[in-house]
Amino acid sequence: MKLIEKIRVQNALGLHTRPATAIVRLLQNVKSEVTFTHKRETINAKSILSILMLAARKNAAITISVEGEDAEETMAKLIEAFNAKFGE
Amino acid sequence: MTKTKTKEEVIRGVPISQGIAIGCLAFFTHDEEVVPEIMVPLEETLQEVLRYERALTRTKQDIKRLKKQLEIDRSQEAAAILETHLQILEDPMIKIEIPQQITRLGKNADFIFQTFLKQYTKRFNEIKDPFFRERGRDLLDISRRVLGHLRKSSRSTLLSMPQGSIICSFEIAASDVAEADPKKIGALITDTGGATSHAAIVAKAKGIPYVANVHCDLLEKALNTTVIVDGRSGDIILFPTASTLAKYKLAQKQLEALYKDLEMSCGFKTETYDGYEMKLSANIEMVSEIDLIHQYG
């Protein structure tokens, strides 16, 4: 199954090291392929370096794509984490 | 023979971490080796990949040790930076792609890794946003350790600096500061870096005074002499006079006494002199900072 959803970054400093670390930890045991697209650039969301290089600031629009057997559960966790500002 | 008296000079940088330090000026640089490109026969590429993986493991062990020390010192924000370093070491590019390249290209791990590093450092340097551009330093920081383990070269560290040194460097990495003993390193001075840099966060967590935005070239004439670093104002005083030294020694003692008093008052009730009790709140960023709130009352 493939799920695609658009979300906005709510963290004051954007997707910096702390949220990026939270994302890769969340996706550590996820079986699905997960990508983020921002300003026409698509990256592997399991790569912390790639997330940081996106340089996504507050209010940046991110299109999340999750494809695999645990897509629904993974997407739900990601959306929840984004909305909770990754605990910040 | 007459001795030339050097005039006191004040250089103002950007104050990053508070405190006053008086010590001997020393310079710190990382030795950037030129890594040779060596062809690795097909039958030896597996060994080369294993060598690379051992270097990654040793780097992780270094970072975990430093992170644990920061956690013991209750420097949670600084520890979080090293957690990010551990995650960078788990990045698919570092963990999977580089071993694949070693096998596919039949070249030594050091060369493949350094090529990767140059490529990604360039990409970070191209980021227009300075805050995100600065995050590339974390990659550089870890990469020095990985290369050090691969090259089995002795890596320059702040641990090797003499006691009470005032360290001047073009730039300084977060893990270098994490490794530094605040009893040994008096203060840090750098050309680059700002208040949001990870090195700054770790310096503040360890209580090491730090001033940035100073051309280290200007300090060369004061090498191995006593300098004063005032992390409150960003002033660096070269060739201080006896009265300036006395003034700052007194200020140092007063600051130490102030911090001791503040620590002692941690457990007191928050009330005015006439007994009116007030509610004291703290602004935290992470749940893990709750322990600090309790520790400091």
JSON list of C-alpha atoms in Angstrom, two decimals, chain B residues 86-246:
[
{"chain": "B", "resi": 86, "resn": "LEU", "atom": "CA", "xyz": [25.12, 8.47, 16.65]},
{"chain": "B", "resi": 87, "resn": "GLN", "atom": "CA", "xyz": [22.17, 8.70, 14.26]},
{"chain": "B", "resi": 88, "resn": "ILE", "atom": "CA", "xyz": [24.41, 10.14, 11.55]},
{"chain": "B", "resi": 89, "resn": "LEU", "atom": "CA", "xyz": [26.62, 7.05, 11.93]},
{"chain": "B", "resi": 90, "resn": "GLU", "atom": "CA", "xyz": [23.49, 4.94, 11.27]},
{"chain": "B", "resi": 91, "resn": "ASP", "atom": "CA", "xyz": [22.63, 6.95, 8.16]},
{"chain": "B", "resi": 92, "resn": "PRO", "atom": "CA", "xyz": [22.14, 4.62, 5.15]},
{"chain": "B", "resi": 93, "resn": "MET", "atom": "CA", "xyz": [24.69, 6.67, 3.20]},
{"chain": "B", "resi": 94, "resn": "ILE", "atom": "CA", "xyz": [27.37, 5.96, 5.80]},
{"chain": "B", "resi": 95, "resn": "LYS", "atom": "CA", "xyz": [26.32, 2.48, 6.82]},
{"chain": "B", "resi": 96, "resn": "ILE", "atom": "CA", "xyz": [25.25, 0.97, 3.49]},
{"chain": "B", "resi": 97, "resn": "GLU", "atom": "CA", "xyz": [26.30, 3.09, 0.52]},
{"chain": "B", "resi": 98, "resn": "ILE", "atom": "CA", "xyz": [29.96, 3.51, 1.44]},
{"chain": "B", "resi": 99, "resn": "PRO", "atom": "CA", "xyz": [30.56, -0.24, 1.94]},
{"chain": "B", "resi": 100, "resn": "GLN", "atom": "CA", "xyz": [28.80, -0.81, -1.42]},
{"chain": "B", "resi": 101, "resn": "GLN", "atom": "CA", "xyz": [31.13, 1.72, -3.07]},
{"chain": "B", "resi": 102, "resn": "ILE", "atom": "CA", "xyz": [34.22, 0.12, -1.51]},
{"chain": "B", "resi": 103, "resn": "THR", "atom": "CA", "xyz": [33.16, -3.20, -3.09]},
{"chain": "B", "resi": 104, "resn": "ARG", "atom": "CA", "xyz": [31.99, -1.76, -6.41]},
{"chain": "B", "resi": 105, "resn": "LEU", "atom": "CA", "xyz": [34.93, 0.60, -7.02]},
{"chain": "B", "resi": 106, "resn": "GLY", "atom": "CA", "xyz": [37.59, -1.61, -5.39]},
{"chain": "B", "resi": 107, "resn": "LYS", "atom": "CA", "xyz": [39.18, 1.30, -3.52]},
{"chain": "B", "resi": 108, "resn": "ASN", "atom": "CA", "xyz": [40.33, 1.87, 0.07]},
{"chain": "B", "resi": 109, "resn": "ALA", "atom": "CA", "xyz": [37.73, 2.84, 2.66]},
{"chain": "B", "resi": 110, "resn": "ASP", "atom": "CA", "xyz": [39.57, 6.03, 3.70]},
{"chain": "B", "resi": 111, "resn": "PHE", "atom": "CA", "xyz": [39.50, 7.40, 0.16]},
{"chain": "B", "resi": 112, "resn": "ILE", "atom": "CA", "xyz": [35.84, 6.44, -0.45]},
{"chain": "B", "resi": 113, "resn": "PHE", "atom": "CA", "xyz": [34.82, 7.93, 2.89]},
{"chain": "B", "resi": 114, "resn": "GLN", "atom": "CA", "xyz": [36.74, 11.15, 2.35]},
{"chain": "B", "resi": 115, "resn": "THR", "atom": "CA", "xyz": [35.24, 11.53, -1.14]},
{"chain": "B", "resi": 116, "resn": "PHE", "atom": "CA", "xyz": [31.78, 11.10, 0.37]},
{"chain": "B", "resi": 117, "resn": "LEU", "atom": "CA", "xyz": [32.64, 13.65, 3.05]},
{"chain": "B", "resi": 118, "resn": "LYS", "atom": "CA", "xyz": [33.83, 16.26, 0.54]},
{"chain": "B", "resi": 119, "resn": "GLN", "atom": "CA", "xyz": [30.69, 15.76, -1.56]},
{"chain": "B", "resi": 120, "resn": "TYR", "atom": "CA", "xyz": [28.29, 16.15, 1.35]},
{"chain": "B", "resi": 121, "resn": "THR", "atom": "CA", "xyz": [30.21, 18.98, 3.00]},
{"chain": "B", "resi": 122, "resn": "LYS", "atom": "CA", "xyz": [29.92, 20.83, -0.33]},
{"chain": "B", "resi": 123, "resn": "ARG", "atom": "CA", "xyz": [26.17, 20.19, -0.39]},
{"chain": "B", "resi": 124, "resn": "PHE", "atom": "CA", "xyz": [25.76, 21.52, 3.14]},
{"chain": "B", "resi": 125, "resn": "ASN", "atom": "CA", "xyz": [27.88, 24.57, 2.31]},
{"chain": "B", "resi": 126, "resn": "GLU", "atom": "CA", "xyz": [25.54, 25.31, -0.60]},
{"chain": "B", "resi": 127, "resn": "ILE", "atom": "CA", "xyz": [22.52, 25.59, 1.71]},
{"chain": "B", "resi": 128, "resn": "LYS", "atom": "CA", "xyz": [21.52, 29.24, 1.81]},
{"chain": "B", "resi": 129, "resn": "ASP", "atom": "CA", "xyz": [20.05, 29.12, 5.30]},
{"chain": "B", "resi": 130, "resn": "PRO", "atom": "CA", "xyz": [22.99, 29.61, 7.72]},
{"chain": "B", "resi": 131, "resn": "PHE", "atom": "CA", "xyz": [21.29, 27.65, 10.50]},
{"chain": "B", "resi": 132, "resn": "PHE", "atom": "CA", "xyz": [20.99, 24.50, 8.38]},
{"chain": "B", "resi": 133, "resn": "ARG", "atom": "CA", "xyz": [24.36, 25.10, 6.73]},
{"chain": "B", "resi": 134, "resn": "GLU", "atom": "CA", "xyz": [25.91, 24.96, 10.21]},
{"chain": "B", "resi": 135, "resn": "ARG", "atom": "CA", "xyz": [24.49, 21.43, 10.70]},
{"chain": "B", "resi": 136, "resn": "GLY", "atom": "CA", "xyz": [27.08, 20.21, 8.19]},
{"chain": "B", "resi": 137, "resn": "ARG", "atom": "CA", "xyz": [29.64, 20.65, 10.97]},
{"chain": "B", "resi": 138, "resn": "ASP", "atom": "CA", "xyz": [28.22, 17.61, 12.74]},
{"chain": "B", "resi": 139, "resn": "LEU", "atom": "CA", "xyz": [29.13, 15.49, 9.72]},
{"chain": "B", "resi": 140, "resn": "LEU", "atom": "CA", "xyz": [32.64, 16.97, 9.67]},
{"chain": "B", "resi": 141, "resn": "ASP", "atom": "CA", "xyz": [32.99, 16.37, 13.41]},
{"chain": "B", "resi": 142, "resn": "ILE", "atom": "CA", "xyz": [32.13, 12.68, 13.19]},
{"chain": "B", "resi": 143, "resn": "SER", "atom": "CA", "xyz": [34.06, 12.18, 9.99]},
{"chain": "B", "resi": 144, "resn": "ARG", "atom": "CA", "xyz": [37.33, 13.24, 11.63]},
{"chain": "B", "resi": 145, "resn": "ARG", "atom": "CA", "xyz": [36.86, 10.49, 14.19]},
{"chain": "B", "resi": 146, "resn": "VAL", "atom": "CA", "xyz": [35.99, 7.87, 11.57]},
{"chain": "B", "resi": 147, "resn": "LEU", "atom": "CA", "xyz": [39.03, 8.82, 9.49]},
{"chain": "B", "resi": 148, "resn": "GLY", "atom": "CA", "xyz": [41.19, 8.85, 12.59]},
{"chain": "B", "resi": 149, "resn": "HIS", "atom": "CA", "xyz": [40.20, 5.24, 13.34]},
{"chain": "B", "resi": 150, "resn": "LEU", "atom": "CA", "xyz": [40.67, 4.22, 9.70]},
{"chain": "B", "resi": 151, "resn": "ARG", "atom": "CA", "xyz": [44.05, 5.91, 9.41]},
{"chain": "B", "resi": 152, "resn": "LYS", "atom": "CA", "xyz": [45.08, 4.84, 12.92]},
{"chain": "B", "resi": 153, "resn": "SER", "atom": "CA", "xyz": [46.55, 8.30, 13.17]},
{"chain": "B", "resi": 154, "resn": "SER", "atom": "CA", "xyz": [46.67, 10.11, 16.49]},
{"chain": "B", "resi": 155, "resn": "ARG", "atom": "CA", "xyz": [43.86, 12.58, 16.34]},
{"chain": "B", "resi": 156, "resn": "SER", "atom": "CA", "xyz": [44.47, 16.05, 17.75]},
{"chain": "B", "resi": 157, "resn": "THR", "atom": "CA", "xyz": [42.29, 16.46, 20.82]},
{"chain": "B", "resi": 158, "resn": "LEU", "atom": "CA", "xyz": [41.79, 19.09, 23.46]},
{"chain": "B", "resi": 159, "resn": "LEU", "atom": "CA", "xyz": [42.83, 16.46, 26.01]},
{"chain": "B", "resi": 160, "resn": "SER", "atom": "CA", "xyz": [46.44, 16.94, 24.91]},
{"chain": "B", "resi": 161, "resn": "MET", "atom": "CA", "xyz": [46.43, 20.70, 25.63]},
{"chain": "B", "resi": 162, "resn": "PRO", "atom": "CA", "xyz": [48.24, 21.91, 28.76]},
{"chain": "B", "resi": 163, "resn": "GLN", "atom": "CA", "xyz": [46.26, 22.64, 31.93]},
{"chain": "B", "resi": 164, "resn": "GLY", "atom": "CA", "xyz": [44.53, 26.04, 32.02]},
{"chain": "B", "resi": 165, "resn": "SER", "atom": "CA", "xyz": [44.95, 26.65, 28.29]},
{"chain": "B", "resi": 166, "resn": "ILE", "atom": "CA", "xyz": [43.02, 29.31, 26.48]},
{"chain": "B", "resi": 167, "resn": "ILE", "atom": "CA", "xyz": [42.37, 27.57, 23.21]},
{"chain": "B", "resi": 168, "resn": "CYS", "atom": "CA", "xyz": [42.24, 29.45, 19.93]},
{"chain": "B", "resi": 169, "resn": "SER", "atom": "CA", "xyz": [41.13, 27.64, 16.80]},
{"chain": "B", "resi": 170, "resn": "PHE", "atom": "CA", "xyz": [39.62, 28.54, 13.45]},
{"chain": "B", "resi": 171, "resn": "GLU", "atom": "CA", "xyz": [36.66, 26.31, 14.32]},
{"chain": "B", "resi": 172, "resn": "ILE", "atom": "CA", "xyz": [35.85, 23.76, 16.97]},
{"chain": "B", "resi": 173, "resn": "ALA", "atom": "CA", "xyz": [33.67, 20.66, 16.83]},
{"chain": "B", "resi": 174, "resn": "ALA", "atom": "CA", "xyz": [30.98, 19.78, 19.35]},
{"chain": "B", "resi": 175, "resn": "SER", "atom": "CA", "xyz": [32.58, 16.45, 20.19]},
{"chain": "B", "resi": 176, "resn": "ASP", "atom": "CA", "xyz": [35.96, 18.17, 20.75]},
{"chain": "B", "resi": 177, "resn": "VAL", "atom": "CA", "xyz": [34.32, 20.38, 23.36]},
{"chain": "B", "resi": 178, "resn": "ALA", "atom": "CA", "xyz": [32.47, 17.38, 24.82]},
{"chain": "B", "resi": 179, "resn": "GLU", "atom": "CA", "xyz": [35.84, 15.67, 25.28]},
{"chain": "B", "resi": 180, "resn": "ALA", "atom": "CA", "xyz": [37.42, 18.74, 26.91]},
{"chain": "B", "resi": 181, "resn": "ASP", "atom": "CA", "xyz": [37.96, 18.80, 30.68]},
{"chain": "B", "resi": 182, "resn": "PRO", "atom": "CA", "xyz": [36.66, 22.17, 31.99]},
{"chain": "B", "resi": 183, "resn": "LYS", "atom": "CA", "xyz": [39.33, 21.98, 34.72]},
{"chain": "B", "resi": 184, "resn": "LYS", "atom": "CA", "xyz": [42.00, 21.88, 32.00]},
{"chain": "B", "resi": 185, "resn": "ILE", "atom": "CA", "xyz": [40.56, 24.13, 29.29]},
{"chain": "B", "resi": 186, "resn": "GLY", "atom": "CA", "xyz": [40.15, 27.70, 30.50]},
{"chain": "B", "resi": 187, "resn": "ALA", "atom": "CA", "xyz": [38.24, 29.10, 27.54]},
{"chain": "B", "resi": 188, "resn": "LEU", "atom": "CA", "xyz": [37.63, 28.76, 23.81]},
{"chain": "B", "resi": 189, "resn": "ILE", "atom": "CA", "xyz": [38.16, 31.35, 21.07]},
{"chain": "B", "resi": 190, "resn": "THR", "atom": "CA", "xyz": [37.24, 30.71, 17.44]},
{"chain": "B", "resi": 191, "resn": "ASP", "atom": "CA", "xyz": [37.05, 32.51, 14.13]},
{"chain": "B", "resi": 192, "resn": "THR", "atom": "CA", "xyz": [33.80, 30.80, 13.20]},
{"chain": "B", "resi": 193, "resn": "GLY", "atom": "CA", "xyz": [30.73, 29.57, 15.02]},
{"chain": "B", "resi": 194, "resn": "GLY", "atom": "CA", "xyz": [27.84, 31.27, 16.72]},
{"chain": "B", "resi": 195, "resn": "ALA", "atom": "CA", "xyz": [25.48, 30.94, 19.63]},
{"chain": "B", "resi": 196, "resn": "THR", "atom": "CA", "xyz": [23.43, 28.28, 17.84]},
{"chain": "B", "resi": 197, "resn": "SER", "atom": "CA", "xyz": [26.40, 26.09, 16.93]},
{"chain": "B", "resi": 198, "resn": "HIS", "atom": "CA", "xyz": [26.57, 22.71, 18.59]},
{"chain": "B", "resi": 199, "resn": "ALA", "atom": "CA", "xyz": [30.03, 23.52, 19.94]},
{"chain": "B", "resi": 200, "resn": "ALA", "atom": "CA", "xyz": [28.48, 26.57, 21.66]},
{"chain": "B", "resi": 201, "resn": "ILE", "atom": "CA", "xyz": [25.73, 24.48, 23.22]},
{"chain": "B", "resi": 202, "resn": "VAL", "atom": "CA", "xyz": [28.23, 21.96, 24.60]},
{"chain": "B", "resi": 203, "resn": "ALA", "atom": "CA", "xyz": [30.56, 24.75, 25.85]},
{"chain": "B", "resi": 204, "resn": "LYS", "atom": "CA", "xyz": [27.68, 26.38, 27.75]},
{"chain": "B", "resi": 205, "resn": "ALA", "atom": "CA", "xyz": [26.62, 23.03, 29.16]},
{"chain": "B", "resi": 206, "resn": "LYS", "atom": "CA", "xyz": [30.17, 22.44, 30.45]},
{"chain": "B", "resi": 207, "resn": "GLY", "atom": "CA", "xyz": [30.58, 25.98, 31.76]},
{"chain": "B", "resi": 208, "resn": "ILE", "atom": "CA", "xyz": [33.55, 26.75, 29.48]},
{"chain": "B", "resi": 209, "resn": "PRO", "atom": "CA", "xyz": [33.73, 30.47, 28.53]},
{"chain": "B", "resi": 210, "resn": "TYR", "atom": "CA", "xyz": [33.65, 30.87, 24.74]},
{"chain": "B", "resi": 211, "resn": "VAL", "atom": "CA", "xyz": [34.10, 33.85, 22.45]},
{"chain": "B", "resi": 212, "resn": "ALA", "atom": "CA", "xyz": [33.64, 33.55, 18.67]},
{"chain": "B", "resi": 213, "resn": "ASN", "atom": "CA", "xyz": [34.11, 35.72, 15.61]},
{"chain": "B", "resi": 214, "resn": "VAL", "atom": "CA", "xyz": [37.75, 36.53, 16.38]},
{"chain": "B", "resi": 215, "resn": "HIS", "atom": "CA", "xyz": [40.46, 36.30, 13.72]},
{"chain": "B", "resi": 216, "resn": "CYS", "atom": "CA", "xyz": [42.91, 33.90, 15.30]},
{"chain": "B", "resi": 217, "resn": "ASP", "atom": "CA", "xyz": [45.71, 35.50, 13.24]},
{"chain": "B", "resi": 218, "resn": "LEU", "atom": "CA", "xyz": [45.39, 38.58, 15.46]},
{"chain": "B", "resi": 219, "resn": "LEU", "atom": "CA", "xyz": [46.21, 36.47, 18.51]},
{"chain": "B", "resi": 220, "resn": "GLU", "atom": "CA", "xyz": [49.33, 34.77, 17.13]},
{"chain": "B", "resi": 221, "resn": "LYS", "atom": "CA", "xyz": [51.63, 37.38, 18.67]},
{"chain": "B", "resi": 222, "resn": "ALA", "atom": "CA", "xyz": [50.29, 36.41, 22.12]},
{"chain": "B", "resi": 223, "resn": "LEU", "atom": "CA", "xyz": [51.01, 32.68, 21.79]},
{"chain": "B", "resi": 224, "resn": "ASN", "atom": "CA", "xyz": [52.16, 31.14, 25.10]},
{"chain": "B", "resi": 225, "resn": "THR", "atom": "CA", "xyz": [51.48, 34.37, 27.00]},
{"chain": "B", "resi": 226, "resn": "THR", "atom": "CA", "xyz": [48.78, 35.07, 29.58]},
{"chain": "B", "resi": 227, "resn": "VAL", "atom": "CA", "xyz": [45.50, 36.26, 28.10]},
{"chain": "B", "resi": 228, "resn": "ILE", "atom": "CA", "xyz": [42.12, 37.02, 29.64]},
{"chain": "B", "resi": 229, "resn": "VAL", "atom": "CA", "xyz": [38.86, 35.86, 28.09]},
{"chain": "B", "resi": 230, "resn": "ASP", "atom": "CA", "xyz": [35.67, 37.54, 29.27]},
{"chain": "B", "resi": 231, "resn": "GLY", "atom": "CA", "xyz": [32.78, 35.40, 28.06]},
{"chain": "B", "resi": 232, "resn": "ARG", "atom": "CA", "xyz": [30.28, 38.01, 29.31]},
{"chain": "B", "resi": 233, "resn": "SER", "atom": "CA", "xyz": [31.38, 40.83, 27.00]},
{"chain": "B", "resi": 234, "resn": "GLY", "atom": "CA", "xyz": [33.34, 38.90, 24.34]},
{"chain": "B", "resi": 235, "resn": "ASP", "atom": "CA", "xyz": [36.56, 40.75, 25.27]},
{"chain": "B", "resi": 236, "resn": "ILE", "atom": "CA", "xyz": [39.90, 39.08, 24.84]},
{"chain": "B", "resi": 237, "resn": "ILE", "atom": "CA", "xyz": [42.73, 40.92, 26.54]},
{"chain": "B", "resi": 238, "resn": "LEU", "atom": "CA", "xyz": [46.25, 40.35, 25.29]},
{"chain": "B", "resi": 239, "resn": "PHE", "atom": "CA", "xyz": [49.29, 41.37, 27.36]},
{"chain": "B", "resi": 240, "resn": "PRO", "atom": "CA", "xyz": [47.14, 42.43, 30.34]},
{"chain": "B", "resi": 241, "resn": "THR", "atom": "CA", "xyz": [48.67, 44.87, 32.77]},
{"chain": "B", "resi": 242, "resn": "ALA", "atom": "CA", "xyz": [49.04, 43.93, 36.43]},
{"chain": "B", "resi": 243, "resn": "SER", "atom": "CA", "xyz": [46.01, 46.01, 37.36]},
{"chain": "B", "resi": 244, "resn": "THR", "atom": "CA", "xyz": [43.85, 44.47, 34.60]},
{"chain": "B", "resi": 245, "resn": "LEU", "atom": "CA", "xyz": [44.87, 41.02, 35.78]},
{"chain": "B", "resi": 246, "resn": "ALA", "atom": "CA", "xyz": [44.02, 41.90, 39.37]}
]
